[in-house]
PDB file of C-alpha atoms in Angstrom:
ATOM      1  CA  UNK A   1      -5.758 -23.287 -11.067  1.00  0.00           C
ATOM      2  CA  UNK A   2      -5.025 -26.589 -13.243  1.00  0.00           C
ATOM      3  CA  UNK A   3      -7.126 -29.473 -12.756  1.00  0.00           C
ATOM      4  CA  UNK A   4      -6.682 -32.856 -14.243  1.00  0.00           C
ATOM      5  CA  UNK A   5      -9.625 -34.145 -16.642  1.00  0.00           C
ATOM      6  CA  UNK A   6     -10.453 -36.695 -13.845  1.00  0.00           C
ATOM      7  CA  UNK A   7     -11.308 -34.273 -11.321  1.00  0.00           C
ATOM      8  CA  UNK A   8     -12.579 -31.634 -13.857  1.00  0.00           C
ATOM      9  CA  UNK A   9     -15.061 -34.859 -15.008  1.00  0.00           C
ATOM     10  CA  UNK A  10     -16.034 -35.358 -11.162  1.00  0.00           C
ATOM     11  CA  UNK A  11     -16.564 -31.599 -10.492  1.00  0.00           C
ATOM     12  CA  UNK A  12     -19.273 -31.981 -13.054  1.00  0.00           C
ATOM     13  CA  UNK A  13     -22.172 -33.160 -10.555  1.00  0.00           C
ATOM     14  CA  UNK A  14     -21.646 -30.571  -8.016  1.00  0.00           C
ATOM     15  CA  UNK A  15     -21.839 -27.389 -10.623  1.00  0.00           C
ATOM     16  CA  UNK A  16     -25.169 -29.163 -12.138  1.00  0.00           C
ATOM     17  CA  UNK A  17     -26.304 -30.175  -8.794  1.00  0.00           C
ATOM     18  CA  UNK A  18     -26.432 -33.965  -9.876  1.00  0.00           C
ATOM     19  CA  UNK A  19     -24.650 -34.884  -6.628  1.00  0.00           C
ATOM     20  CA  UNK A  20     -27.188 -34.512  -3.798  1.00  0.00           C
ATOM     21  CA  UNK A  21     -25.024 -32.372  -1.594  1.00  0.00           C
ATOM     22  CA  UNK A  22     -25.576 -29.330  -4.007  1.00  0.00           C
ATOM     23  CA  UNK A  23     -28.424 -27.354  -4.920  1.00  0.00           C
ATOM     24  CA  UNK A  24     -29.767 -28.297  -8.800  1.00  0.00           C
ATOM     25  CA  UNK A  25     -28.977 -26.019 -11.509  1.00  0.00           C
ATOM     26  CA  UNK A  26     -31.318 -25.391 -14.352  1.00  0.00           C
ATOM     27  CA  UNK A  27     -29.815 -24.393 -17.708  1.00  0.00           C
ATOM     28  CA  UNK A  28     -30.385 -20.827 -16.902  1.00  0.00           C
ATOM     29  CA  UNK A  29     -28.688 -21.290 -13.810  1.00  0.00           C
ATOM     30  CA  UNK A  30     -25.592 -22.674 -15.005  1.00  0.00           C
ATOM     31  CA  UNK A  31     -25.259 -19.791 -17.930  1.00  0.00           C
ATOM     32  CA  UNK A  32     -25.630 -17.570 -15.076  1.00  0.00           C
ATOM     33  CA  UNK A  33     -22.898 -19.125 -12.927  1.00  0.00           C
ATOM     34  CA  UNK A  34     -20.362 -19.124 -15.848  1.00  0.00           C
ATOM     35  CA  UNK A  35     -21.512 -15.738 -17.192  1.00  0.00           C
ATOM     36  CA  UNK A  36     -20.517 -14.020 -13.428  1.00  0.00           C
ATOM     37  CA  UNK A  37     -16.789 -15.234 -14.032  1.00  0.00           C
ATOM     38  CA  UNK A  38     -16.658 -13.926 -17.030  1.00  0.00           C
ATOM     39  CA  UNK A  39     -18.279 -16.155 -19.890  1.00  0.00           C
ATOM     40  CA  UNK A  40     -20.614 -14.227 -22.389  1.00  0.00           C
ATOM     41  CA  UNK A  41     -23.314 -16.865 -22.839  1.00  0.00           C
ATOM     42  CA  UNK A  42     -27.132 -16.551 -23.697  1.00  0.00           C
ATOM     43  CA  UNK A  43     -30.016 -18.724 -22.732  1.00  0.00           C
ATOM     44  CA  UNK A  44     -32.478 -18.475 -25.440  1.00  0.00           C
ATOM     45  CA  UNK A  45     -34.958 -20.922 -25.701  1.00  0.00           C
ATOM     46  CA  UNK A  46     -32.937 -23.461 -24.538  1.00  0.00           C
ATOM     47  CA  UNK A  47     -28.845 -24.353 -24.011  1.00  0.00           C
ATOM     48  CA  UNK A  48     -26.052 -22.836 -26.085  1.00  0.00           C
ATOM     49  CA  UNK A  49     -25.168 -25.161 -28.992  1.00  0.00           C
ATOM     50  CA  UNK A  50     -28.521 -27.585 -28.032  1.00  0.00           C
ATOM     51  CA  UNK A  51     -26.086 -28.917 -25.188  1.00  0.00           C
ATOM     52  CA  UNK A  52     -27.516 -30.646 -22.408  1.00  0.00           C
ATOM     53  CA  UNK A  53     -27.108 -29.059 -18.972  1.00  0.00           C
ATOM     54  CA  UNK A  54     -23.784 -31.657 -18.481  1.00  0.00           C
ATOM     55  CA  UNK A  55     -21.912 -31.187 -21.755  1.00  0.00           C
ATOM     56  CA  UNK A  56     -22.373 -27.133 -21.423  1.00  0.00           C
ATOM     57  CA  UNK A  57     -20.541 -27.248 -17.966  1.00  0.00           C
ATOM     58  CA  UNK A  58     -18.010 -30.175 -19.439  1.00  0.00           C
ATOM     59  CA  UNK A  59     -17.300 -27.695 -22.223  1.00  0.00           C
ATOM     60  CA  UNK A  60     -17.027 -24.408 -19.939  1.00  0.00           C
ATOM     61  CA  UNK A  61     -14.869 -26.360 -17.640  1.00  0.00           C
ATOM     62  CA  UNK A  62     -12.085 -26.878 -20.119  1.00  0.00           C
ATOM     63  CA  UNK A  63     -12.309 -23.441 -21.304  1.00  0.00           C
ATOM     64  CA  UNK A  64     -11.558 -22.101 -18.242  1.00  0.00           C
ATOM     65  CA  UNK A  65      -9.008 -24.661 -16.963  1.00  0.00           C
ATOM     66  CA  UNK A  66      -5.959 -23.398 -15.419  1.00  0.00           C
ATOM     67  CA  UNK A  67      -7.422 -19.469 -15.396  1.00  0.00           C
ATOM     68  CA  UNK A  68      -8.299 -17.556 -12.462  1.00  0.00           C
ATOM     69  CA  UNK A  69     -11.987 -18.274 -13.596  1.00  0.00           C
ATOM     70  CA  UNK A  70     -11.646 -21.850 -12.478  1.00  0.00           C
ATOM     71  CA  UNK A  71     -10.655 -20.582  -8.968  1.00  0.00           C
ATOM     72  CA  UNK A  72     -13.219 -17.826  -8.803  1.00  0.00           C
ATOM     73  CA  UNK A  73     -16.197 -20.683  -9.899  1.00  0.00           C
ATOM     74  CA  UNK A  74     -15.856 -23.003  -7.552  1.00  0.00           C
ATOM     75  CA  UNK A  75     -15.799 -20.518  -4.324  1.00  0.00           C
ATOM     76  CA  UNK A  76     -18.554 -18.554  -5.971  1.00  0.00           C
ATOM     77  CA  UNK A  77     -20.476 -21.968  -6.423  1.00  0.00           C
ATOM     78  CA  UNK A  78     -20.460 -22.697  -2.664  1.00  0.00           C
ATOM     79  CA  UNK A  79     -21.225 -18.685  -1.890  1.00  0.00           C
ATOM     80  CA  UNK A  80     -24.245 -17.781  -0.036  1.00  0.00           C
ATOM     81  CA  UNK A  81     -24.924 -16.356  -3.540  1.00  0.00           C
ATOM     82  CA  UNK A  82     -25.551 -20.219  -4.994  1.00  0.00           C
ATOM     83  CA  UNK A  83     -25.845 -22.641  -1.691  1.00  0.00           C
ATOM     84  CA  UNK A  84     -29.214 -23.473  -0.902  1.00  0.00           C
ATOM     85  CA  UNK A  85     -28.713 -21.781   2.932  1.00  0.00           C
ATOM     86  CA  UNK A  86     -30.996 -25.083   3.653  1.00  0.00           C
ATOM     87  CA  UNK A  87     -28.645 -27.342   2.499  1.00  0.00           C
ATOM     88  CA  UNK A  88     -25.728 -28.344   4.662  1.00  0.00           C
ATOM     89  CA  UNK A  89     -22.702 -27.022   3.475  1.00  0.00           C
ATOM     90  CA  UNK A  90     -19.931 -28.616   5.669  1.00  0.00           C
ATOM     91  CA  UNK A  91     -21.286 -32.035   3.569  1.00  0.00           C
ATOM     92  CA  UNK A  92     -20.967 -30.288   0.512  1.00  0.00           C
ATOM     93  CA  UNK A  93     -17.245 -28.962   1.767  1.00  0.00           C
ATOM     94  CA  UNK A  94     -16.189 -32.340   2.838  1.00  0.00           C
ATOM     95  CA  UNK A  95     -17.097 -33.827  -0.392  1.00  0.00           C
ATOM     96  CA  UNK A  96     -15.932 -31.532  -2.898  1.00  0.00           C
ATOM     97  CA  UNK A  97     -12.802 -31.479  -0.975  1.00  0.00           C
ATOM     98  CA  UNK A  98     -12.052 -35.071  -1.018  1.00  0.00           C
ATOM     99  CA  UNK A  99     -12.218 -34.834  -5.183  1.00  0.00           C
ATOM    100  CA  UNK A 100     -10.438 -31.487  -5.144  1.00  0.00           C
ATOM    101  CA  UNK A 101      -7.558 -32.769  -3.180  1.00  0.00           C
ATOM    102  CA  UNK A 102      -6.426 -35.435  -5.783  1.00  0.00           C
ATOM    103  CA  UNK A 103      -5.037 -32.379  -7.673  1.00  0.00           C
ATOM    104  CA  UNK A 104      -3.303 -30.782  -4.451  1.00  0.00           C
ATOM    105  CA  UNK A 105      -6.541 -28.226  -3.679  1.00  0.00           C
ATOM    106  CA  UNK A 106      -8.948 -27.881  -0.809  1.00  0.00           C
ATOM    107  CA  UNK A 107     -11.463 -25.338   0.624  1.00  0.00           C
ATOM    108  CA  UNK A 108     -10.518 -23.713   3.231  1.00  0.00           C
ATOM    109  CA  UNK A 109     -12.839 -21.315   5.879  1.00  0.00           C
ATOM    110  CA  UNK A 110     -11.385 -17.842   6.065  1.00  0.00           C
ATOM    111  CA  UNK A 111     -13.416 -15.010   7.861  1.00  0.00           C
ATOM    112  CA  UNK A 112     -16.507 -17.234   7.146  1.00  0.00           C
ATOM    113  CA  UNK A 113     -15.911 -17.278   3.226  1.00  0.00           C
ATOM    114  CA  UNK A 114     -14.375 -21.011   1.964  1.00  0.00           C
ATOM    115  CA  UNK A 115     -11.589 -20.072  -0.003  1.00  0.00           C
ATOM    116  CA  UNK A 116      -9.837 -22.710  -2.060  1.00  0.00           C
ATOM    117  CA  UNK A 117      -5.876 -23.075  -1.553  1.00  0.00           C
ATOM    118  CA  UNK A 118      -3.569 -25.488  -2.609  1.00  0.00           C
ATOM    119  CA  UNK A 119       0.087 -25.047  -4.606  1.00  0.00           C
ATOM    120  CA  UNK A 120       0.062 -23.138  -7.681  1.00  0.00           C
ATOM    121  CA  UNK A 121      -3.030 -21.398  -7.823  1.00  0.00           C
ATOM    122  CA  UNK A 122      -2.652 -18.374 -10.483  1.00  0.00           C
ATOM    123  CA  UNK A 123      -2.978 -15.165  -8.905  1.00  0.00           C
ATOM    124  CA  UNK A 124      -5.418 -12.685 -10.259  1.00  0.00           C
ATOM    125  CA  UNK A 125      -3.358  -9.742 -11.357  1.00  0.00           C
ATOM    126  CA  UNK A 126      -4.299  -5.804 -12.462  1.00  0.00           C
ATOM    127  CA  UNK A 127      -2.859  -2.384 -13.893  1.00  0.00           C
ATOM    128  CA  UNK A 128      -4.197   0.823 -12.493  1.00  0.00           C
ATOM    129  CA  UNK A 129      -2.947   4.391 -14.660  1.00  0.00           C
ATOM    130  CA  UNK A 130      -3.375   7.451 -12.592  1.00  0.00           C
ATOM    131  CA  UNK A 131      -2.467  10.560 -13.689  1.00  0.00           C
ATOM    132  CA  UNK A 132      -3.748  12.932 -11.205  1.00  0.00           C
ATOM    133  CA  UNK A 133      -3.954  12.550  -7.100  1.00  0.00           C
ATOM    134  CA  UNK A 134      -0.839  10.638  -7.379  1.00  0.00           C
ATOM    135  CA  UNK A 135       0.290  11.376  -3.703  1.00  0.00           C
ATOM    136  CA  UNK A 136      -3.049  10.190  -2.681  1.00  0.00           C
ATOM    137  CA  UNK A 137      -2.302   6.990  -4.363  1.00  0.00           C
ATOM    138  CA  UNK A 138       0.920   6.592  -3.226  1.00  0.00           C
ATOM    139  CA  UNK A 139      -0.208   7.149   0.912  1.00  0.00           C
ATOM    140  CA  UNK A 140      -3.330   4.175  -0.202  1.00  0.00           C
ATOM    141  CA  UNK A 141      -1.025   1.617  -1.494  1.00  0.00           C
ATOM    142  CA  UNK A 142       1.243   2.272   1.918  1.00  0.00           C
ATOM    143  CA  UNK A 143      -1.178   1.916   4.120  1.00  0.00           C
ATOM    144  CA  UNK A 144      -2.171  -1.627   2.981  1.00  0.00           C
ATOM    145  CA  UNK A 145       1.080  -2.690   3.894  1.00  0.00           C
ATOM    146  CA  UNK A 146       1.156  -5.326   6.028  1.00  0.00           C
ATOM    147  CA  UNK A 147       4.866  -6.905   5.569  1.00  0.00           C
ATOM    148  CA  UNK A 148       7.116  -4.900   3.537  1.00  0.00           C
ATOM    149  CA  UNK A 149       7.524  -1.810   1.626  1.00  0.00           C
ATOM    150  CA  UNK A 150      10.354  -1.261  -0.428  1.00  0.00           C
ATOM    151  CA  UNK A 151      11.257   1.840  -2.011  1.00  0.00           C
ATOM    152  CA  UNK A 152      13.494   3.016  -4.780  1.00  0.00           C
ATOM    153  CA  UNK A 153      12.977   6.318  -5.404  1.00  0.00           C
ATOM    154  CA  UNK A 154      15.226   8.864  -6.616  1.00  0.00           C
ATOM    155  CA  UNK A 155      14.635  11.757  -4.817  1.00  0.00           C
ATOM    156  CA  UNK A 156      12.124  12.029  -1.786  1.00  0.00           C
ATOM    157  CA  UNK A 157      11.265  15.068  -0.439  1.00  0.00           C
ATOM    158  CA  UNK A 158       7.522  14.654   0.854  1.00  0.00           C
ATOM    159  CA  UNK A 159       6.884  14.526   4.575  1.00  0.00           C
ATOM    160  CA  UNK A 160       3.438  13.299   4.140  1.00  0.00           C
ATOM    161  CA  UNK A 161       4.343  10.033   2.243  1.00  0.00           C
ATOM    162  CA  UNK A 162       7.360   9.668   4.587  1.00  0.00           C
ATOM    163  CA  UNK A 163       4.898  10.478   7.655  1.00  0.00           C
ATOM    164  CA  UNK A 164       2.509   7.351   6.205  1.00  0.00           C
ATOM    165  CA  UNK A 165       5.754   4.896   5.930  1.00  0.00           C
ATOM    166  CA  UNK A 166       6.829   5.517   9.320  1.00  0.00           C
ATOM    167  CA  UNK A 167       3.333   4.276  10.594  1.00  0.00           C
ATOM    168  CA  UNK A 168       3.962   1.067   9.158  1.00  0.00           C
ATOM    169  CA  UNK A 169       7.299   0.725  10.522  1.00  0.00           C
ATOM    170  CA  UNK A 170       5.928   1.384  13.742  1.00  0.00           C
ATOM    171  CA  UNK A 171       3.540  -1.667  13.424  1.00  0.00           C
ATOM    172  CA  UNK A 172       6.877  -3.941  12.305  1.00  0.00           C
ATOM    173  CA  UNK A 173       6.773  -3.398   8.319  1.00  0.00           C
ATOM    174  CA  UNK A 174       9.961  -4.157   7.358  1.00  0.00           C
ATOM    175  CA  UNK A 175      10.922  -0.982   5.224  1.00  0.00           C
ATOM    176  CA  UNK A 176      13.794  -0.258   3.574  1.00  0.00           C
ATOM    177  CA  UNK A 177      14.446   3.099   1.179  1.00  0.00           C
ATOM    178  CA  UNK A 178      17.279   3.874  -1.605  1.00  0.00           C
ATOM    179  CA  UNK A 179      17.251   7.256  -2.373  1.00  0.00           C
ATOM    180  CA  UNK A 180      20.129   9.816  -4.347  1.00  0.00           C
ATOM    181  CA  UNK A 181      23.051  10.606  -2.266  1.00  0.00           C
ATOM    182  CA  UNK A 182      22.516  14.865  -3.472  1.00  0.00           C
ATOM    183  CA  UNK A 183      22.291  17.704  -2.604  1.00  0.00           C
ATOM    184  CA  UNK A 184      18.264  17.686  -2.666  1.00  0.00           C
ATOM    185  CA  UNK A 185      17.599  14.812  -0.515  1.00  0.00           C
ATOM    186  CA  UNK A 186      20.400  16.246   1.536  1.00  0.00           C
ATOM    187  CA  UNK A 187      18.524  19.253   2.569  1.00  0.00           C
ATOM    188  CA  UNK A 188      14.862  17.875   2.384  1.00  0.00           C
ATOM    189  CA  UNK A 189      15.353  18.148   6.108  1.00  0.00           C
ATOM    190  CA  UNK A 190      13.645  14.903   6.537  1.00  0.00           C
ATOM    191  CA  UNK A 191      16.885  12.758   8.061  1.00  0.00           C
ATOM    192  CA  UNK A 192      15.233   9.834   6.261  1.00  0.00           C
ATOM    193  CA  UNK A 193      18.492   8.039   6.786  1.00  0.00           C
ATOM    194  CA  UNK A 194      18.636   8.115  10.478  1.00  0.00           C
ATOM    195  CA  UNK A 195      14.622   7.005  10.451  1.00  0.00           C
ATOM    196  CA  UNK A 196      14.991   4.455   8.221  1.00  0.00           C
ATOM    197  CA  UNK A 197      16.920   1.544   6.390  1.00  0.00           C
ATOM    198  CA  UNK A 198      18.124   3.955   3.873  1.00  0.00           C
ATOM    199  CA  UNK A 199      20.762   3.140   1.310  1.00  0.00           C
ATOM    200  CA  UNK A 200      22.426   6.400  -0.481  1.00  0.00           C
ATOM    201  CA  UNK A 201      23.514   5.998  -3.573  1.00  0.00           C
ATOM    202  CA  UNK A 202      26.706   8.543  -5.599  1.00  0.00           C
ATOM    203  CA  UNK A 203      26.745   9.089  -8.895  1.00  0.00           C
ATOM    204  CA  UNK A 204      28.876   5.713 -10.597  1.00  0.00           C
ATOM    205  CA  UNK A 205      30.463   5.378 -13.402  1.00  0.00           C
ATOM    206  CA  UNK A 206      32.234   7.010 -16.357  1.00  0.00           C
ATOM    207  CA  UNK A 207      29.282   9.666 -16.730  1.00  0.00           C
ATOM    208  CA  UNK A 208      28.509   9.911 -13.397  1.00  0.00           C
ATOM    209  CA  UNK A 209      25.325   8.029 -14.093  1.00  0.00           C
ATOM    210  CA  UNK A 210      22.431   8.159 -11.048  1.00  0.00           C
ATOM    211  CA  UNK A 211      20.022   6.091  -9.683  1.00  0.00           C
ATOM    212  CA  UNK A 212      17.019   7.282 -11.546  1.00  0.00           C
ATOM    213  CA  UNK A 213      13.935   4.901 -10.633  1.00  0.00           C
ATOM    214  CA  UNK A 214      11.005   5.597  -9.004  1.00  0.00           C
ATOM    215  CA  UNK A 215       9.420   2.425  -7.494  1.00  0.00           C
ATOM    216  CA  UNK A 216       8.263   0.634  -4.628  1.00  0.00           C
ATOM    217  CA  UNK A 217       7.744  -2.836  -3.718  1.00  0.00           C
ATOM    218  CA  UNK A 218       4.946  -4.098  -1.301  1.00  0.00           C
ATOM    219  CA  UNK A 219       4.280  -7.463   0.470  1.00  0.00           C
ATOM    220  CA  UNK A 220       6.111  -8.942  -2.720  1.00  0.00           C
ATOM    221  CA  UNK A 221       2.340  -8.530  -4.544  1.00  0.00           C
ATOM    222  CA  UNK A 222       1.822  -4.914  -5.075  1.00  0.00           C
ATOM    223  CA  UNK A 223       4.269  -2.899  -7.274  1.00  0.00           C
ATOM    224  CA  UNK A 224       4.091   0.960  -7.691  1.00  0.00           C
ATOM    225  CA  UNK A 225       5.875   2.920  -9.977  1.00  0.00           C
ATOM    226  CA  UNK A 226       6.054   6.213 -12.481  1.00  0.00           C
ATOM    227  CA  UNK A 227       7.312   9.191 -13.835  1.00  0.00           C
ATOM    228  CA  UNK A 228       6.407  10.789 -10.238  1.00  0.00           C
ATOM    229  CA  UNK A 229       9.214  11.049  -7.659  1.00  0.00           C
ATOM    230  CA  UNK A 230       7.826  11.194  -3.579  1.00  0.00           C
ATOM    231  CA  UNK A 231       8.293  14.846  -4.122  1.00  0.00           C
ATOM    232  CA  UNK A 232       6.367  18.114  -2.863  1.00  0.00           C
ATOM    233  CA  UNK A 233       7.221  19.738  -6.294  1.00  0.00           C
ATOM    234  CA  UNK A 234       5.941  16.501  -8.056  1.00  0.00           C
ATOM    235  CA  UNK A 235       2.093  17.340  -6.636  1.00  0.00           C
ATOM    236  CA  UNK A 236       1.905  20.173  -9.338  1.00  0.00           C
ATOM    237  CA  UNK A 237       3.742  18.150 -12.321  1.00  0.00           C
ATOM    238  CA  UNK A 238       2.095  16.161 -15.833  1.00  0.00           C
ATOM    239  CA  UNK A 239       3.177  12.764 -13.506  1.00  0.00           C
ATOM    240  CA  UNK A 240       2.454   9.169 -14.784  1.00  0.00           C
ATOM    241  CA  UNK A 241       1.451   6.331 -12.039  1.00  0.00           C
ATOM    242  CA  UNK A 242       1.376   2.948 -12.157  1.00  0.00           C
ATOM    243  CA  UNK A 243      -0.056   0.189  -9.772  1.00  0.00           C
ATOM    244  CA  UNK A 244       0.372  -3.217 -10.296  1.00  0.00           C
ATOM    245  CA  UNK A 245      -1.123  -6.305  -8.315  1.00  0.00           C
ATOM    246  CA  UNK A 246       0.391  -9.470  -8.822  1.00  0.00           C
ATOM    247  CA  UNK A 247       3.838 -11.137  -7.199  1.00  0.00           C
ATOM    248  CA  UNK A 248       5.189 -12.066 -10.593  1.00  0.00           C
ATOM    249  CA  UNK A 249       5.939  -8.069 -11.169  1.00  0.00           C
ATOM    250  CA  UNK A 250       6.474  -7.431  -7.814  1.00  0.00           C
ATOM    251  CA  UNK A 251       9.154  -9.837  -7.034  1.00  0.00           C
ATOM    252  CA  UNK A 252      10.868  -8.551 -10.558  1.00  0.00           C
ATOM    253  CA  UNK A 253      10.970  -5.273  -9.154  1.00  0.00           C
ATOM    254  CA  UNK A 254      12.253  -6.914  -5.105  1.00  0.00           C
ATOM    255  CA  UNK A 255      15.181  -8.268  -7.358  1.00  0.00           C
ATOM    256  CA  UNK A 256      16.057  -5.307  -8.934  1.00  0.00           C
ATOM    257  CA  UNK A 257      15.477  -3.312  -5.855  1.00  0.00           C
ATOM    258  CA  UNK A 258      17.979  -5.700  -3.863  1.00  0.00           C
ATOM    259  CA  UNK A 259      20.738  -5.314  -6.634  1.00  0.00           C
ATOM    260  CA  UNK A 260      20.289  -1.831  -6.126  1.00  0.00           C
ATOM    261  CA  UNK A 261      20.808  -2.456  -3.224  1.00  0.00           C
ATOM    262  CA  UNK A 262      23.445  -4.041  -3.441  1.00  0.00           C
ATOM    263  CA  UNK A 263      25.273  -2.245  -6.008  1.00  0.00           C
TER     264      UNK A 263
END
């Protein structure tokens, strides 16, 4: 989230609680607010740097200008956590809103939490590494689905997994699964083919070279991916796993997956 240094200067008030519509800050207060997104600040015996309460939220402002921090502030700033719950909020929305949209932003009410959207908000992104309960993993990441799930996957053998992806296709996931064209998905017994948008891929090329990768796309923001095929053998394997959140990845891996695809 990138704000201009005019809104950034008018934001100022509300985080202090210099504009009546918010509740006042004291120096300890505001170290507090920045510290719970992530700055490392101490109040001892007074402000950081001998900074008023102003210049130390001017000066953490720019710092965190066009992170995820920015974004995470300002919803955690009107969060039953910070509003006075005597204090009427929907003034405090209205107001904040009419600064925040000069840079394309607004609050919005979601499931009774005001979230802020707008164009070009940076996604918060994150790396998991598991190397053990893999399948486990796998059937958690599948179940979250809620628009697509993509898979590229050499071999898949595991009814369990398979089981968990039909359940979302049942509730109109949009799933679609390239696999080897062998002789070990071939007598899995599964039929994922006739249950699914399956795309078999031969051996290509001079050296007969396979489809090797092992990963799967969901809702274009989730990516998951490995040494671990969706095999029953794979359980008892040294397997490497991977989750990623965040659509930059994911829609690197949705291209590849539709050249695949495609290929």
């Amino acid at each position: 989230m990138k704000l201009s240094p005019l809104v950034l200067r008018k934001l100022e008030q509300f985080i202090t609680g210099e504009d009546e519509v918010m509740p006042t800050k004291s120096g300890k207060d505001l170290i507090a607010l920045f510290n719970a997104v992530g700055i490392k600040d101490v109040y001892e015996q007074g402000m950081p740097e001998s900074l008023s309460r102003t210049q130390y939220t001017r000066k953490q402002l720019t710092e965190i200008n066009g992170t995820i921090k920015l974004q995470n502030l300002l919803e955690l700033l009107v969060s039953p956590a910070w509003f006075d719950v005597y204090m009427p909020i929907a003034a405090a929305i209205k107001k904040m809103n009419t600064v925040l949209m000069m840079d394309g932003f607004r609050f919005e009410e979601i499931d009774d939490t005001y979230k802020i959207i707008g164009d070009n908000l940076i996604e918060e992104t994150s790396t998991e590494v598991h190397f053990e309960e893999i399948q486990a993993q796998i059937i958690e990441q599948i179940q979250q689905a809620k628009f697509l799930i993509w898979v590229a996957v050499a071999w898949i053998t595991d009814p369990v997994i398979l089981r968990e992806i039909y359940k979302r296709k049942l509730q109109g996931v949009n799933v679609q699964i390239i696999m080897i064209d062998d002789e070990i998905n071939q007598k899995s017994g599964l039929n994922v083919d006739k249950h699914f948008d399956t795309y078999l891929k031969k051996p290509s090329g001079p050296y007969s070279n396979i489809m090797h990768d092992k990963f799967c796309v969901i809702d274009l923001k989730v990516v998951i991916h490995g040494s671990y095929n969706w095999t029953k053998k794979a359980q008892y394997n040294k397997e490497t796993f991977v989750i990623e959140k965040g659509r930059e990845n994911a829609e690197k891996f949705a291209t590849e997956f539709i050249k695949l695809k495609l290929s």
